[in-house]
XYZ file of C-alpha atoms in Angstrom:
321
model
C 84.258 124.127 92.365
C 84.693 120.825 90.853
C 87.791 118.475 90.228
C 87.845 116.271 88.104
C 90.176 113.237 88.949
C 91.073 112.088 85.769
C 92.802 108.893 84.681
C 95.106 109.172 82.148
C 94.031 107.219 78.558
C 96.597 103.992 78.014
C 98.413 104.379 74.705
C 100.226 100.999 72.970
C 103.672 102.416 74.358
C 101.744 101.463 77.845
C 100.699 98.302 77.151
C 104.313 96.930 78.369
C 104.295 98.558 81.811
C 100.875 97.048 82.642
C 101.459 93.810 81.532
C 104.846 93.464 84.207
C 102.791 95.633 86.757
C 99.791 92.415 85.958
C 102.404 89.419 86.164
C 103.733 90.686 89.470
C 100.247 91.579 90.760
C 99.122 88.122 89.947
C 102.201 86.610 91.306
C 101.416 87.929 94.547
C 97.727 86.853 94.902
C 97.929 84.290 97.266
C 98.925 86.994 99.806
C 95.766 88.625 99.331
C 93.504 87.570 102.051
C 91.817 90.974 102.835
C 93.247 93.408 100.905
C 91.200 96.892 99.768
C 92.514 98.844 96.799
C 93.977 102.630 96.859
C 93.259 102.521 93.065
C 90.182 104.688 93.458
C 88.295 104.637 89.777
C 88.250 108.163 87.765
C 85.652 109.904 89.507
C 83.957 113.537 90.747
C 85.344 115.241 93.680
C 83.954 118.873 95.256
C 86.698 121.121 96.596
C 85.021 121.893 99.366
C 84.470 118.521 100.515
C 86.638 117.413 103.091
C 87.831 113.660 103.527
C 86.226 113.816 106.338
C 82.789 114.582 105.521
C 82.928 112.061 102.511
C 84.297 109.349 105.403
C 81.161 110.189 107.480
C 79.213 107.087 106.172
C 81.993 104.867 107.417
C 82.813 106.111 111.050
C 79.264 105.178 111.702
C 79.607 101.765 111.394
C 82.905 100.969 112.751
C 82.270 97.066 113.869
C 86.257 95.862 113.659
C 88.584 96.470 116.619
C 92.264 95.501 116.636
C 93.934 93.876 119.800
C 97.287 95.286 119.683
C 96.296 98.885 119.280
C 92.482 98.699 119.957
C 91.883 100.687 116.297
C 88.071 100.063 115.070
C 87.800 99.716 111.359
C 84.674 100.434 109.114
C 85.265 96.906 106.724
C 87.128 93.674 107.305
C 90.639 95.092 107.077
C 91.946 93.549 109.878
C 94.945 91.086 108.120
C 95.954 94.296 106.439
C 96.160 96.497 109.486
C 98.017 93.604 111.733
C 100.905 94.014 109.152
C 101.483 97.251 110.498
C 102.073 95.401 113.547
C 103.839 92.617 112.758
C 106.051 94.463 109.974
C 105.062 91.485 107.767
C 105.080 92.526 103.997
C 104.302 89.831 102.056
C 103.875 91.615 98.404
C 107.030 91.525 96.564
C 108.782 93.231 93.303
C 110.132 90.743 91.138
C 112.111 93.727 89.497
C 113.917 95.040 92.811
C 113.279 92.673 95.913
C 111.075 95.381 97.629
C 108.192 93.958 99.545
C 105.582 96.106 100.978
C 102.221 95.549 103.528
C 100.011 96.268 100.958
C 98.944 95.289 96.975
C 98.198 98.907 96.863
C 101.321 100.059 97.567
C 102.966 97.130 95.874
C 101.505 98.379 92.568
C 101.797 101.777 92.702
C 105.385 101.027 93.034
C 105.611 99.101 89.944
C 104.815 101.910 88.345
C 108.497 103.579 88.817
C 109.459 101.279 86.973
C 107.540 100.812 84.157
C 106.826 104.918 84.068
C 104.020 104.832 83.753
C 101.456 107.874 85.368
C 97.819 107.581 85.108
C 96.080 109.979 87.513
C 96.374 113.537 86.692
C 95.657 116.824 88.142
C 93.077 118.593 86.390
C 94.572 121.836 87.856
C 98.202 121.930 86.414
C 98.008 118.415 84.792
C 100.706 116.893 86.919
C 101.110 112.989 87.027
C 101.149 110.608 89.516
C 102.056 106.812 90.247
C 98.772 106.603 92.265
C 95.411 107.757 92.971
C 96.339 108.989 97.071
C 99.244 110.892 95.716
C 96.855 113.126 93.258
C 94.254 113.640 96.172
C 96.850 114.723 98.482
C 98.383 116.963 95.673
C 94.821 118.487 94.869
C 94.996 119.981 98.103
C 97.362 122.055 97.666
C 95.289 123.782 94.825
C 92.263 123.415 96.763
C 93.893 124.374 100.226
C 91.884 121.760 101.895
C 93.460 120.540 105.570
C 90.563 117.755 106.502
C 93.135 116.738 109.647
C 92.877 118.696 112.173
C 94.911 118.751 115.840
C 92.240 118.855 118.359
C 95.032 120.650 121.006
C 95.911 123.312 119.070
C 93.901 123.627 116.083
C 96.955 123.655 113.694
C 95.429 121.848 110.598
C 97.131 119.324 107.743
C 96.868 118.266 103.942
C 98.061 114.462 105.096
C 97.092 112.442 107.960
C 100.567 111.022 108.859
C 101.980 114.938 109.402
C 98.914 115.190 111.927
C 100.236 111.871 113.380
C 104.137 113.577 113.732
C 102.362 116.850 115.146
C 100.914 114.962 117.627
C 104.130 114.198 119.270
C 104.754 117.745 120.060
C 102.156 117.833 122.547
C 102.876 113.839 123.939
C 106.398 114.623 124.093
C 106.518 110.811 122.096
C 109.917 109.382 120.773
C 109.048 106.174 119.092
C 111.937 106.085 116.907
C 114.723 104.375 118.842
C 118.809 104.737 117.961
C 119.578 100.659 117.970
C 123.365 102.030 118.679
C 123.135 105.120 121.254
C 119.516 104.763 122.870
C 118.781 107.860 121.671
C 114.996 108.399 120.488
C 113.382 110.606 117.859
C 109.617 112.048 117.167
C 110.224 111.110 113.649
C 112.132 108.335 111.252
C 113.403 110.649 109.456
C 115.236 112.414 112.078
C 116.155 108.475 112.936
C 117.784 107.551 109.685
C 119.458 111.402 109.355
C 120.577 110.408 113.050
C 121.775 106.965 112.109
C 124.358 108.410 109.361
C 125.795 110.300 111.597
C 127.059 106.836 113.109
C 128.460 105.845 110.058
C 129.832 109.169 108.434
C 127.342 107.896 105.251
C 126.845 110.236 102.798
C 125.099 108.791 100.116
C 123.971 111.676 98.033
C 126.250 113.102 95.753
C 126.304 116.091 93.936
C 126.296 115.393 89.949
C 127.726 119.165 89.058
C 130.493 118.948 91.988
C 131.020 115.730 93.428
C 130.159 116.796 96.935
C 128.788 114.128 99.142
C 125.676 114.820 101.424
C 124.187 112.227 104.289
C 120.983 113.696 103.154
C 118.541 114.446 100.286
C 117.370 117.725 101.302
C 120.323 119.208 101.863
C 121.403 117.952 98.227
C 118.627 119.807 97.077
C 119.178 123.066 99.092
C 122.750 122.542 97.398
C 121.555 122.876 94.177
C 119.941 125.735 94.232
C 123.772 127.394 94.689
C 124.693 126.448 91.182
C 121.649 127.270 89.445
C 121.420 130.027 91.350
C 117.612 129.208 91.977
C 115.711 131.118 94.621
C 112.107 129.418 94.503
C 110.582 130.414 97.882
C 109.326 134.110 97.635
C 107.960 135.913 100.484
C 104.528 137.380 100.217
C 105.109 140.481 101.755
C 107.620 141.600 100.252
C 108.104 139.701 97.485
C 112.083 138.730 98.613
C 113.091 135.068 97.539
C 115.266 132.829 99.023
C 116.936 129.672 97.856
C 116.073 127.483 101.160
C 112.479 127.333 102.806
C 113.800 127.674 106.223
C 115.053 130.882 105.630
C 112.406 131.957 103.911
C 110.791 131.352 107.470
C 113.430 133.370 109.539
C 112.481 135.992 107.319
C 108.518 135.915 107.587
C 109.664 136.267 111.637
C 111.147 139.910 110.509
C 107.300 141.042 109.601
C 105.132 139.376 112.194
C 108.016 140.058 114.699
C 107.653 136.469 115.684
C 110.479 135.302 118.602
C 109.213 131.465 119.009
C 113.074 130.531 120.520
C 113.039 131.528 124.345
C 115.456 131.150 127.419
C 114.709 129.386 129.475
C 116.923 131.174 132.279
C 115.870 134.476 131.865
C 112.710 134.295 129.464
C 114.691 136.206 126.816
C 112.486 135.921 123.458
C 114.885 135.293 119.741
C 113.298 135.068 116.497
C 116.171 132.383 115.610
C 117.448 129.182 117.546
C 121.410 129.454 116.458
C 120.920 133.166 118.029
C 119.175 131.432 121.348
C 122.205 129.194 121.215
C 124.867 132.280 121.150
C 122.824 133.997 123.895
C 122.373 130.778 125.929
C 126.761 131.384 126.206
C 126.353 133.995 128.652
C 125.011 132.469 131.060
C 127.061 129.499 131.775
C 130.162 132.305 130.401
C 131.691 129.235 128.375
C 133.689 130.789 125.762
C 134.527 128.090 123.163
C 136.228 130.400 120.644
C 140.039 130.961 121.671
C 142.564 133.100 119.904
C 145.670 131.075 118.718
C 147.613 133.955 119.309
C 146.923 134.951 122.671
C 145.252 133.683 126.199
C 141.823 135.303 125.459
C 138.767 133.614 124.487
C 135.119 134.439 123.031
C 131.397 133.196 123.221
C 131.041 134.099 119.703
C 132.963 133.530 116.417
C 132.528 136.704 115.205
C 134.142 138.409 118.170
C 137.242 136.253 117.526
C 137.284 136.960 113.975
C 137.584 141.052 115.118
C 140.059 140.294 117.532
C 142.026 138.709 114.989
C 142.005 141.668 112.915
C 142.651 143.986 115.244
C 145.844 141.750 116.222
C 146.760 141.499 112.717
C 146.265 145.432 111.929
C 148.642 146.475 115.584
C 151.203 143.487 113.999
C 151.350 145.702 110.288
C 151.093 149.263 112.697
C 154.379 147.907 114.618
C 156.197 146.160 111.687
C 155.738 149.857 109.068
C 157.299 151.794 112.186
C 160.013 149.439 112.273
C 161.172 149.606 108.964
């Protein structure tokens, strides 16, 4: 099959957007000392080639090593890579004080502001700010995972989740809490982590008001008042309004129990049940009646020992009277 990575025509009502995306470019040239463009031209792509096979050419001739992380690198890119490094990011928006490491990146963003979306899918004709954005979207018509995890042969659409996989196996936490010392596999879990500190919730519901610390659960929200239910299982054709539990749920056909014990090997098919189960061994039972002396290791067993008190309270008080 072929795609065809096409570049969107520019009307007049564009001619606006690239001329501030142009002034800040240009503003920003003198920080351009070896800088390689992500604006790949419109071109021809096969579906069945892999980013790896079309980056064969390169790894061949990898002359370029850095000295802080001993990476090789197939042009002069060096400058551009130490920024990683260094955190240095010299290319700044004049329209919101962002900077970035890149003129790439730098422009692409631009592009929020000014609208404007010139690569499109082919497929579904979805737009996108830049060129990387509608390769990494292709694959998920194409189903192509070039990056693969040479441990366990899991396989990805983007090179930076093959990067955060990788941790599972080195056990790496590079992501360090600045006020607890705790450490994280990814900065995401960081930042999530990090508003927890601060009781932030920055995300607020527009239908509600309800405040969330984090985007995805905003959007999980959502789906409550439109009633939405967009992930629908393939077997049985169920839907469910959060991927996650669209995931418990594929566990119910493959009979999949990834959570185990690690006391008595016990195998669950959820962690929260793991958790309940994990109770009985060290017999803590966190859920206490108000009424009475006894306690539970679930919540559900205090909730029918409330009713039962409740029901012998009404029993007692109609004999009375």
């Amino acid at each position: 099959d072929i795609i065809d990575v096409k570049c969107k025509p520019s009307h007049e009502s564009d001619n606006f957007g690239s001329e501030i995306i142009d002034s800040n470019i240009k503003s920003n040239d003198n920080n351009d000392e070896v800088e390689l463009s992500d604006e790949s031209p419109a071109g021809m792509y096969t579906a069945n080639q892999s980013s790896q096979q079309r980056g064969d050419k390169d790894l061949t001739c990898k002359q370029f090593k850095c000295p802080i992380c001993k990476k090789s690198f197939s042009r002069k890119v060096g400058i551009r890579h130490l920024r990683i490094h260094s955190d240095e990011k010299p290319f700044k928006c004049s329209l919101c004080e962002k900077s970035f490491n890149r003129k790439h990146i730098l422009k692409a963003h631009l592009r929020i502001h000014t609208s404007e979306k010139p690569f499109e899918c082919s497929f579904c004709k979805k737009s996108f700010t830049c060129h990387s954005s509608l390769i990494r979207h292709i694959r998920t018509h194409t189903n192509e995972k070039p990056y693969k995890c040479s441990f366990c042969e899991v396989a990805f659409t983007q090179k930076y989740h093959l990067h955060s996989h990788l941790r599972i196996h080195s056990n790496e936490e590079p992501f360090k809490c600045s006020l607890c010392n705790m450490s994280f596999k990814q900065k995401s879990n960081l930042n999530i982590h990090v508003r927890n500190h601060s009781n932030e919730k920055s995300f607020k519901c527009s239908l509600c008001n309800k405040l969330f610390s984090q985007k995805g659960t905003l959007t999980r929200h959502l789906h409550i008042h439109y009633d939405e239910k967009p992930f629908k299982c393939s077997i049985c054709f169920k839907s469910f309004s959060q991927k996650s539990i669209l995931t418990r749920h594929l566990r119910i056909h493959g009979n999949e129990k990834p959570f185990g014990c690690s006391i008595c090997s016990k195998l669950f098919s959820r962690k929260s049940t793991l958790n309940t189960h994990l109770l009985v061994h060290n017999t803590e039972k966190p859920f206490k009646c108000a009424f009475c002396t006894k306690s539970y290791t679930q919540k559900h067993h205090l909730h029918g020992h409330k009713c039962i008190i409740k029901c012998e309270k009404a029993f007692k008080e109609d004999i009375c009277s």
